[in-house]
Amino acid sequence: MNTRETLKINSAGHLSIGGADTTELAARFGTPLYVMDEQYIRDMCAAYSKAIRTDYGGNGLVLYASKAFSCMAIYRIAEQEGIGVDVVSGGELYTALKAGFPAEKICLHGNNKLATELSLAVESGVGLIAVDSYTELDKLDALCAEKGKRQEILLRINPGVEAHTHRFIQTAKTDSKFGFSVADGTAEKITAYALKKEHLDLKGYHCHIGSQIFEKQSFALAAEKMLGFMAEMRDKLGFTASVLNLGGGYGIWYAEGDAQQSVSDYTAYLRTVIGAVKASAARFAMPEPYLLIEPGRSIVGEAGITLYTVGAIKDIPGVKKYVAVDGGMFDNPRYALYQAKYTAILANRAKEPATERVSVAGKCCESGDIVCADVDLPAAKEGDILAVLSTGAYNYSMASNYNRNAVPPVVLVKNGKADYIVKPQSYEDIVRNDVIPESLR
Ligand code: LLP
């Protein structure tokens, strides 16, 4: 499955997703609206799991990186697919637990985990905590002592592979808020320190080299470097790591210029990584580690679209045409943050050819509030339904109430049926935590 298979144009000339007509979804649920295709998400989870089963003898687990899209329903889907999850905050952890997700299949990340977050993690019995500072090691050890628990941990390592979209470079760069560098020896020092902690059980290492990466070799190189480092720790400290978490980062299609991936491309990526892990383990005479991977964007990104209603249209002769929609940077801040590219379609006129290049603007009081720049569309009219594709990852999860706009609801579709997985926010919800203190009365 890929975006092209999830999204179809039906006999009415409307865009459909997961068998549901997007214009009907817009009419029933209103806009702006996030729509996620359940089958797409399940297919991706299953494909990654299958690669670990068939190519690595089942000696590992897929952890869905829930920062990409977090709500109770997604943890339920992950559980049903038999995978684990990665969480990076007390809020994500709480959401997963509230959905009944098994704690032992959760890995907690974060470069500055709060005492309350560590406490919730230890109490609930999360499987792994990826420790990323001396402060955290000390805090966590003391916490476990106090609670009479022993916690399995990983250490976050910076292997010196910096990956960018479409390319990768090897670097000894140590300037990162994440991880301990292999190159400057701090990774070895923290290993020695962690091994002395009485209430912590060091199982192995974690690394994450970047996001929206298409270059398979960068992941393979990271795997090689991590195995090399693990062998070094065995030789120098007598510590043989049994777990290796290689993070996430595999890229998805957003717009022209991005590779169109299919499930088999994603499993090919995992196969390359597994090949590198096996070869490096053999080369360094290390036991093959229990392998964790943390895909986020590739599981949910192309599963999602956002539906908007077209409002004001402003044509600035010789300059640009703006098509304004009822959403904006409060539901998708990725253009404002990263000048991210997207593909837009007029969902109610999906068969019509594009006749003009426009920028889709949001409704926030800010010039930089663009949803997607320079997209080709038929001449849009007020009331048209505009769909922006590949918005399943890092859109809802990065949404805000900027300008006191409501965060749009999310619906999940399967076989043409749609249900809320996140309900709409009301104005009452927006003022729920506001207080006018006595002094202002
Ligand atoms: N594991 C760790 C430790 C991570 O930091 C991340 C992403 C992932 C896994 C998942 O990576 P993915 O497979 O989704 O690429 N807000 C940005 C993306 C930030 C990603 C941060 N870490 C965006 O909208 O593009």
Short mmCIF file of C-alpha atoms and ligand atoms in Angstrom, two decimals:
data_model
loop_
_atom_site.label_atom_id
_atom_site.label_comp_id
_atom_site.label_asym_id
_atom_site.label_seq_id
_atom_site.Cartn_x
_atom_site.Cartn_y
_atom_site.Cartn_z
CA MET A 1 0.00 0.00 0.00
CA ASN A 2 1.15 3.55 -0.60
CA THR A 3 -0.59 6.90 -0.87
CA ARG A 4 -1.66 6.13 -4.41
CA GLU A 5 -3.47 2.99 -3.23
CA THR A 6 -5.11 4.60 -0.20
CA LEU A 7 -6.37 7.57 -2.13
CA LYS A 8 -8.66 7.09 -5.11
CA ILE A 9 -10.89 9.22 -7.25
CA ASN A 10 -14.42 7.76 -7.15
CA SER A 11 -17.10 7.76 -9.82
CA ALA A 12 -18.40 11.13 -8.58
CA GLY A 13 -14.96 12.61 -9.28
CA HIS A 14 -14.32 13.01 -5.56
CA LEU A 15 -11.20 12.06 -3.67
CA SER A 16 -11.73 9.04 -1.43
CA ILE A 17 -9.60 7.63 1.37
CA GLY A 18 -9.97 4.12 2.76
CA GLY A 19 -13.15 3.79 0.71
CA ALA A 20 -14.77 6.94 2.18
CA ASP A 21 -15.73 9.90 0.00
CA THR A 22 -13.84 12.92 1.37
CA THR A 23 -16.63 15.36 0.51
CA GLU A 24 -19.03 13.24 2.57
CA LEU A 25 -16.52 13.16 5.44
CA ALA A 26 -16.25 16.95 5.25
CA ALA A 27 -20.04 17.31 5.26
CA ARG A 28 -20.52 14.90 8.18
CA PHE A 29 -17.62 15.90 10.43
CA GLY A 30 -16.91 19.46 9.27
CA THR A 31 -13.56 20.97 8.38
CA PRO A 32 -10.71 21.29 9.12
CA LEU A 33 -10.54 17.55 9.64
CA TYR A 34 -7.70 15.07 9.95
CA VAL A 35 -8.53 11.72 8.33
CA MET A 36 -6.45 8.59 8.93
CA ASP A 37 -6.68 5.32 6.99
CA GLU A 38 -6.61 2.46 9.51
CA GLN A 39 -5.64 -0.22 7.01
CA TYR A 40 -2.60 1.74 5.87
CA ILE A 41 -1.35 2.02 9.46
CA ARG A 42 -1.94 -1.70 10.09
CA ASP A 43 -0.22 -2.70 6.85
CA MET A 44 2.87 -0.70 7.76
CA CYS A 45 3.04 -2.17 11.29
CA ALA A 46 2.62 -5.67 9.88
CA ALA A 47 5.24 -5.15 7.17
CA TYR A 48 7.93 -4.01 9.60
CA SER A 49 7.07 -6.84 12.02
CA LYS A 50 7.21 -9.39 9.23
CA ALA A 51 10.69 -8.26 8.19
CA ILE A 52 11.94 -8.78 11.75
CA ARG A 53 10.26 -12.19 11.87
CA THR A 54 11.45 -13.48 8.54
CA ASP A 55 14.87 -11.83 8.25
CA TYR A 56 15.93 -11.74 11.87
CA GLY A 57 14.24 -14.81 13.32
CA GLY A 58 11.85 -12.67 15.33
CA ASN A 59 14.73 -11.50 17.52
CA GLY A 60 13.45 -7.96 17.88
CA LEU A 61 10.45 -5.66 18.06
CA VAL A 62 9.03 -2.72 16.15
CA LEU A 63 8.33 0.24 18.42
CA TYR A 64 5.97 2.77 16.84
CA ALA A 65 7.42 6.25 17.54
CA SER A 66 4.24 7.79 18.84
CA LYS A 67 5.53 11.37 18.72
CA ALA A 68 4.47 11.21 15.06
CA PHE A 69 0.82 10.84 16.05
CA SER A 70 -0.42 10.16 19.54
CA CYS A 71 -3.92 9.49 20.80
CA MET A 72 -5.47 6.53 22.62
CA ALA A 73 -6.69 4.79 19.46
CA ILE A 74 -3.25 4.60 17.85
CA TYR A 75 -1.84 2.76 20.90
CA ARG A 76 -4.77 0.35 20.63
CA ILE A 77 -3.93 -0.33 16.99
CA ALA A 78 -0.24 -0.82 17.87
CA GLU A 79 -1.23 -3.28 20.59
CA GLN A 80 -3.48 -5.23 18.24
CA GLU A 81 -0.66 -5.39 15.69
CA GLY A 82 1.61 -6.86 18.37
CA ILE A 83 4.20 -4.09 18.25
CA GLY A 84 5.65 -1.89 21.00
CA VAL A 85 5.75 1.89 21.22
CA ASP A 86 8.25 4.63 21.89
CA VAL A 87 7.08 7.52 24.05
CA VAL A 88 8.94 10.74 24.81
CA SER A 89 6.97 12.40 27.55
CA GLY A 90 4.73 11.76 30.52
CA GLY A 91 1.80 12.79 28.33
CA GLU A 92 2.50 10.18 25.67
CA LEU A 93 3.18 7.55 28.33
CA TYR A 94 -0.04 8.40 30.15
CA THR A 95 -2.02 8.23 26.89
CA ALA A 96 -0.58 4.80 26.06
CA LEU A 97 -1.28 3.44 29.55
CA LYS A 98 -4.77 4.93 29.57
CA ALA A 99 -5.45 3.06 26.31
CA GLY A 100 -4.41 -0.14 28.09
CA PHE A 101 -1.12 -0.51 26.25
CA PRO A 102 1.18 -3.09 27.91
CA ALA A 103 3.87 -1.17 29.81
CA GLU A 104 6.56 -3.77 29.18
CA LYS A 105 6.40 -3.00 25.45
CA ILE A 106 7.07 0.72 25.97
CA CYS A 107 10.44 2.45 25.62
CA LEU A 108 10.70 5.92 27.19
CA HIS A 109 12.91 8.53 25.52
CA GLY A 110 13.81 12.15 26.18
CA ASN A 111 16.94 14.20 26.80
CA ASN A 112 15.54 15.80 29.95
CA LYS A 113 13.02 13.48 31.51
CA LEU A 114 11.29 15.01 34.48
CA ALA A 115 11.24 13.33 37.87
CA THR A 116 7.47 12.91 37.49
CA GLU A 117 7.95 11.23 34.10
CA LEU A 118 10.60 8.83 35.41
CA SER A 119 8.42 8.06 38.39
CA LEU A 120 5.38 7.25 36.24
CA ALA A 121 7.58 5.08 34.00
CA VAL A 122 9.10 3.08 36.84
CA GLU A 123 5.81 2.68 38.69
CA SER A 124 3.96 1.51 35.61
CA GLY A 125 6.75 -0.91 34.70
CA VAL A 126 7.86 0.34 31.29
CA GLY A 127 10.14 -2.12 29.55
CA LEU A 128 13.02 0.20 28.77
CA ILE A 129 14.15 3.72 29.53
CA ALA A 130 16.71 5.19 27.11
CA VAL A 131 18.86 7.24 29.46
CA ASP A 132 20.44 10.37 28.01
CA SER A 133 22.36 12.13 30.82
CA TYR A 134 24.35 11.59 34.01
CA THR A 135 21.67 13.53 35.85
CA GLU A 136 19.05 11.08 34.66
CA LEU A 137 21.16 8.02 35.58
CA ASP A 138 21.58 9.32 39.12
CA LYS A 139 17.94 10.35 39.45
CA LEU A 140 16.62 7.09 38.05
CA ASP A 141 18.89 4.92 40.20
CA ALA A 142 17.81 6.80 43.34
CA LEU A 143 14.16 6.54 42.34
CA CYS A 144 14.43 2.78 41.80
CA ALA A 145 16.19 2.38 45.15
CA GLU A 146 13.37 4.26 46.83
CA LYS A 147 10.70 2.17 45.12
CA GLY A 148 12.57 -1.08 45.56
CA LYS A 149 12.63 -1.69 41.80
CA ARG A 150 15.22 -2.53 39.21
CA GLN A 151 14.84 -0.86 35.80
CA GLU A 152 16.18 -2.04 32.46
CA ILE A 153 17.80 0.78 30.53
CA LEU A 154 19.54 1.68 27.29
CA LEU A 155 22.01 4.51 26.82
CA ARG A 156 21.53 6.94 23.96
CA ILE A 157 24.62 7.02 21.82
CA ASN A 158 25.71 9.38 19.09
CA PRO A 159 27.52 7.10 16.63
CA GLY A 160 28.83 9.92 14.43
CA VAL A 161 26.54 9.35 11.48
CA GLU A 162 24.58 12.41 10.56
CA ALA A 163 21.84 11.72 8.10
CA HIS A 164 19.96 14.19 5.99
CA THR A 165 17.18 13.64 3.55
CA HIS A 166 18.65 12.06 0.42
CA ARG A 167 22.20 11.91 1.74
CA PHE A 168 24.27 11.05 4.72
CA ILE A 169 27.62 12.05 6.04
CA GLN A 170 29.90 10.58 8.63
CA THR A 171 30.95 13.07 11.17
CA ALA A 172 32.64 13.17 14.49
CA LYS A 173 30.30 16.01 15.38
CA THR A 174 29.68 16.02 19.08
CA ASP A 175 27.44 19.10 19.22
CA SER A 176 24.04 17.57 19.86
CA LYS A 177 21.71 17.73 22.82
CA PHE A 178 21.06 14.02 22.24
CA GLY A 179 23.28 11.11 23.08
CA PHE A 180 26.83 10.45 24.16
CA SER A 181 29.48 10.54 21.47
CA VAL A 182 31.50 7.49 20.55
CA ALA A 183 34.17 9.69 18.95
CA ASP A 184 35.03 11.75 22.03
CA GLY A 185 34.91 8.85 24.48
CA THR A 186 31.92 10.05 26.49
CA ALA A 187 29.85 7.03 25.36
CA GLU A 188 32.40 4.73 26.99
CA LYS A 189 32.51 6.80 30.17
CA ILE A 190 28.74 6.77 30.66
CA THR A 191 28.70 3.02 30.02
CA ALA A 192 31.21 2.45 32.81
CA TYR A 193 29.21 4.75 35.07
CA ALA A 194 25.87 3.07 34.28
CA LEU A 195 27.28 -0.40 34.96
CA LYS A 196 27.97 0.65 38.55
CA LYS A 197 24.36 1.58 39.23
CA GLU A 198 22.88 -0.95 41.58
CA HIS A 199 19.25 -0.51 40.64
CA LEU A 200 19.69 -0.14 36.90
CA ASP A 201 20.21 -2.97 34.48
CA LEU A 202 22.04 -1.77 31.36
CA LYS A 203 20.78 -3.85 28.45
CA GLY A 204 22.34 -2.00 25.53
CA TYR A 205 22.22 1.09 23.38
CA HIS A 206 20.01 3.38 21.36
CA CYS A 207 20.75 5.72 18.50
CA HIS A 208 18.60 7.77 16.12
CA ILE A 209 20.37 9.41 13.21
CA GLY A 210 17.65 11.68 11.85
CA SER A 211 14.25 11.80 10.22
CA GLN A 212 12.78 11.79 6.68
CA ILE A 213 15.83 9.93 5.36
CA PHE A 214 15.72 7.96 2.12
CA GLU A 215 19.31 6.75 2.06
CA LYS A 216 19.36 3.16 3.30
CA GLN A 217 23.13 3.15 3.62
CA SER A 218 23.07 5.76 6.37
CA PHE A 219 21.07 3.35 8.58
CA ALA A 220 23.40 0.49 7.68
CA LEU A 221 26.41 2.61 8.58
CA ALA A 222 24.87 3.53 11.94
CA ALA A 223 24.26 -0.18 12.64
CA GLU A 224 27.88 -1.00 11.79
CA LYS A 225 29.21 1.77 14.02
CA MET A 226 26.98 0.72 16.91
CA LEU A 227 28.09 -2.92 16.68
CA GLY A 228 31.72 -1.75 16.54
CA PHE A 229 31.16 0.32 19.67
CA MET A 230 29.43 -2.60 21.41
CA ALA A 231 32.43 -4.83 20.64
CA GLU A 232 34.72 -2.16 22.03
CA MET A 233 32.74 -2.05 25.27
CA ARG A 234 32.92 -5.85 25.52
CA ASP A 235 36.70 -5.73 25.07
CA LYS A 236 37.36 -2.74 27.31
CA LEU A 237 34.71 -3.08 30.02
CA GLY A 238 33.67 -6.71 29.76
CA PHE A 239 30.11 -5.59 29.02
CA THR A 240 28.23 -7.39 26.23
CA ALA A 241 25.13 -5.46 25.23
CA SER A 242 22.14 -7.60 24.34
CA VAL A 243 19.79 -4.92 22.97
CA LEU A 244 20.30 -2.49 20.09
CA ASN A 245 17.70 0.16 19.30
CA LEU A 246 18.40 1.84 15.96
CA GLY A 247 15.69 4.53 16.14
CA GLY A 248 13.46 5.60 13.28
CA GLY A 249 13.74 8.02 10.40
CA TYR A 250 12.72 6.40 7.15
CA GLY A 251 11.35 8.98 4.68
CA ILE A 252 7.90 9.23 3.11
CA TRP A 253 6.38 10.84 0.03
CA TYR A 254 5.05 14.36 0.45
CA ALA A 255 5.34 15.97 -2.96
CA GLU A 256 6.99 15.78 -6.35
CA GLY A 257 10.66 15.04 -5.87
CA ASP A 258 10.14 12.61 -2.98
CA ALA A 259 10.46 8.91 -3.72
CA GLN A 260 7.13 7.07 -3.89
CA GLN A 261 7.54 4.25 -1.41
CA SER A 262 5.58 1.06 -1.09
CA VAL A 263 5.46 -1.44 1.73
CA SER A 264 8.15 -3.49 0.00
CA ASP A 265 10.46 -0.45 -0.06
CA TYR A 266 10.09 -0.09 3.69
CA THR A 267 10.77 -3.76 4.29
CA ALA A 268 13.79 -3.44 1.96
CA TYR A 269 15.09 -0.67 4.20
CA LEU A 270 14.70 -2.86 7.24
CA ARG A 271 16.36 -5.76 5.43
CA THR A 272 19.38 -3.58 4.66
CA VAL A 273 19.59 -2.61 8.32
CA ILE A 274 19.21 -6.23 9.45
CA GLY A 275 21.87 -7.29 6.94
CA ALA A 276 24.27 -4.72 8.38
CA VAL A 277 23.50 -5.80 11.96
CA LYS A 278 24.14 -9.46 11.14
CA ALA A 279 27.31 -8.82 9.15
CA SER A 280 28.74 -6.51 11.81
CA ALA A 281 27.85 -8.92 14.63
CA ALA A 282 29.71 -11.66 12.76
CA ARG A 283 32.64 -9.35 12.01
CA PHE A 284 33.07 -8.36 15.64
CA ALA A 285 32.21 -11.83 16.96
CA MET A 286 29.27 -10.34 18.90
CA PRO A 287 26.02 -12.17 19.59
CA GLU A 288 23.26 -10.78 17.35
CA PRO A 289 21.49 -8.23 19.57
CA TYR A 290 17.75 -8.07 20.20
CA LEU A 291 16.85 -5.42 17.63
CA LEU A 292 14.47 -2.52 18.16
CA ILE A 293 13.48 -0.04 15.47
CA GLU A 294 11.31 3.03 15.92
CA PRO A 295 9.50 4.11 12.77
CA GLY A 296 7.03 6.94 13.29
CA ARG A 297 6.48 8.99 10.15
CA SER A 298 6.51 5.98 7.82
CA ILE A 299 3.75 4.23 9.78
CA VAL A 300 1.25 7.08 9.95
CA GLY A 301 2.44 9.85 7.59
CA GLU A 302 0.93 8.74 4.32
CA ALA A 303 -2.06 7.23 6.12
CA GLY A 304 -3.36 10.72 6.84
CA ILE A 305 -4.82 13.65 4.95
CA THR A 306 -6.30 16.94 6.12
CA LEU A 307 -9.54 18.30 4.68
CA TYR A 308 -10.19 22.04 4.59
CA THR A 309 -12.88 24.28 3.14
CA VAL A 310 -11.74 27.01 0.80
CA GLY A 311 -12.69 30.54 1.91
CA ALA A 312 -11.16 33.81 0.77
CA ILE A 313 -9.22 33.93 -2.48
CA LYS A 314 -6.81 36.75 -3.15
CA ASP A 315 -5.15 37.25 -6.50
CA ILE A 316 -2.24 39.67 -6.43
CA PRO A 317 -1.68 40.40 -10.13
CA GLY A 318 1.80 39.46 -11.26
CA VAL A 319 2.70 38.21 -7.81
CA LYS A 320 0.72 35.31 -6.41
CA LYS A 321 -2.71 33.86 -5.80
CA TYR A 322 -3.58 32.94 -2.23
CA VAL A 323 -6.27 30.37 -1.56
CA ALA A 324 -7.17 30.64 2.13
CA VAL A 325 -8.57 27.69 4.05
CA ASP A 326 -10.24 27.26 7.43
CA GLY A 327 -7.11 25.70 9.00
CA GLY A 328 -3.51 26.78 9.07
CA MET A 329 -0.37 26.63 11.15
CA PHE A 330 -2.40 25.61 14.21
CA ASP A 331 -3.17 22.24 12.57
CA ASN A 332 -0.01 21.97 10.46
CA PRO A 333 2.99 24.07 11.49
CA ARG A 334 5.43 22.23 9.22
CA TYR A 335 5.61 24.86 6.46
CA ALA A 336 6.17 27.60 9.03
CA LEU A 337 8.81 25.51 10.79
CA TYR A 338 10.60 23.73 7.97
CA GLN A 339 9.20 25.15 4.69
CA ALA A 340 7.83 21.63 4.27
CA LYS A 341 6.40 20.71 0.87
CA TYR A 342 2.95 19.18 0.46
CA THR A 343 0.60 18.09 -2.27
CA ALA A 344 -2.92 19.55 -2.37
CA ILE A 345 -5.98 18.35 -4.30
CA LEU A 346 -9.43 19.86 -4.69
CA ALA A 347 -11.26 16.89 -3.24
CA ASN A 348 -14.67 17.71 -4.73
CA ARG A 349 -13.18 18.29 -8.22
CA ALA A 350 -10.42 15.71 -8.14
CA LYS A 351 -10.64 14.84 -11.84
CA GLU A 352 -10.19 18.40 -13.06
CA PRO A 353 -6.77 19.32 -14.37
CA ALA A 354 -4.66 21.86 -12.54
CA THR A 355 -4.73 25.25 -14.24
CA GLU A 356 -2.91 27.53 -11.85
CA ARG A 357 -0.19 27.68 -9.26
CA VAL A 358 -1.31 29.02 -5.88
CA SER A 359 -0.26 29.13 -2.26
CA VAL A 360 -2.66 27.70 0.29
CA ALA A 361 -2.80 30.06 3.26
CA GLY A 362 -4.21 29.48 6.71
CA LYS A 363 -6.45 31.77 8.76
CA CYS A 364 -3.94 32.81 11.44
CA CYS A 365 -2.87 36.41 11.93
CA GLU A 366 0.59 35.81 10.60
CA SER A 367 2.09 36.15 7.11
CA GLY A 368 4.08 32.94 7.50
CA ASP A 369 0.87 30.99 8.06
CA ILE A 370 1.03 28.96 4.86
CA VAL A 371 -0.21 25.36 4.65
CA CYS A 372 1.52 24.64 1.35
CA ALA A 373 3.27 26.94 -1.04
CA ASP A 374 3.22 26.82 -4.84
CA VAL A 375 0.80 23.99 -5.50
CA ASP A 376 -0.97 23.39 -8.81
CA LEU A 377 -4.78 23.33 -8.62
CA PRO A 378 -7.87 23.90 -10.74
CA ALA A 379 -9.21 27.43 -10.12
CA ALA A 380 -10.48 27.08 -6.54
CA LYS A 381 -13.78 28.62 -5.43
CA GLU A 382 -15.14 29.42 -2.00
CA GLY A 383 -16.69 26.23 -0.57
CA ASP A 384 -14.41 23.78 -2.39
CA ILE A 385 -12.95 21.02 -0.23
CA LEU A 386 -9.18 21.03 -0.31
CA ALA A 387 -7.22 17.96 0.74
CA VAL A 388 -3.59 18.13 1.79
CA LEU A 389 -1.87 14.75 1.56
CA SER A 390 0.64 12.96 3.81
CA THR A 391 -0.38 14.83 6.94
CA GLY A 392 -0.67 11.78 9.23
CA ALA A 393 2.66 12.39 10.97
CA TYR A 394 3.76 15.45 12.93
CA ASN A 395 0.59 17.43 12.15
CA TYR A 396 -2.00 16.59 14.82
CA SER A 397 0.87 15.85 17.20
CA MET A 398 2.31 19.34 16.63
CA ALA A 399 -1.00 21.21 16.52
CA SER A 400 -1.72 24.11 18.84
CA ASN A 401 -4.47 26.50 19.83
CA TYR A 402 -2.69 29.47 18.27
CA ASN A 403 -5.08 32.39 17.87
CA ARG A 404 -7.41 30.27 19.99
CA ASN A 405 -8.33 28.18 17.01
CA ALA A 406 -9.64 24.73 17.90
CA VAL A 407 -7.39 21.76 17.14
CA PRO A 408 -9.32 19.82 14.47
CA PRO A 409 -10.77 16.40 15.28
CA VAL A 410 -9.34 13.18 13.85
CA VAL A 411 -11.41 10.46 12.20
CA LEU A 412 -10.25 6.96 11.39
CA VAL A 413 -11.60 5.33 8.23
CA LYS A 414 -11.74 1.69 7.28
CA ASN A 415 -13.71 0.09 4.46
CA GLY A 416 -15.59 3.32 3.91
CA LYS A 417 -16.66 3.67 7.57
CA ALA A 418 -15.45 6.61 9.64
CA ASP A 419 -15.37 7.27 13.38
CA TYR A 420 -13.84 9.90 15.61
CA ILE A 421 -10.61 8.95 17.33
CA VAL A 422 -10.17 12.51 18.58
CA LYS A 423 -13.33 14.54 19.11
CA PRO A 424 -13.63 18.22 18.11
CA GLN A 425 -12.52 20.85 20.58
CA SER A 426 -15.24 23.29 21.55
CA TYR A 427 -14.75 26.95 22.57
CA GLU A 428 -15.62 25.73 26.05
CA ASP A 429 -12.67 23.28 25.86
CA ILE A 430 -10.42 26.16 24.86
CA VAL A 431 -11.26 28.21 27.96
CA ARG A 432 -11.47 25.18 30.26
CA ASN A 433 -8.25 25.88 32.16
CA ASP A 434 -8.51 29.67 32.09
CA VAL A 435 -8.96 31.34 35.45
CA ILE A 436 -9.84 34.91 36.31
CA PRO A 437 -8.26 35.34 39.74
CA GLU A 438 -9.88 37.23 42.60
CA SER A 439 -7.60 40.23 42.00
CA LEU A 440 -9.17 40.78 38.58
CA ARG A 441 -12.73 40.49 39.68
N1 LLP B 1 13.04 7.57 17.65
C1 LLP B 1 13.55 8.71 18.15
C2 LLP B 1 14.41 8.66 19.31
C3 LLP B 1 13.23 9.94 17.55
O1 LLP B 1 13.75 11.05 18.04
C4 LLP B 1 12.35 9.96 16.43
C5 LLP B 1 11.98 11.24 15.81
C6 LLP B 1 11.83 8.74 15.96
C7 LLP B 1 12.20 7.57 16.59
C8 LLP B 1 10.87 8.66 14.81
O2 LLP B 1 11.40 9.11 13.61
P1 LLP B 1 10.53 9.01 12.26
O3 LLP B 1 10.49 7.55 11.86
O4 LLP B 1 9.20 9.56 12.54
O5 LLP B 1 11.30 9.85 11.29
N2 LLP B 1 8.80 17.28 13.84
C9 LLP B 1 9.66 16.80 12.77
C10 LLP B 1 10.16 15.39 13.03
C11 LLP B 1 10.95 15.25 14.29
C12 LLP B 1 11.37 13.83 14.54
C13 LLP B 1 12.03 13.68 15.86
N3 LLP B 1 12.39 12.36 16.23
C14 LLP B 1 8.89 16.89 11.46
O6 LLP B 1 7.74 17.33 11.46
O7 LLP B 1 9.42 16.55 10.41
#
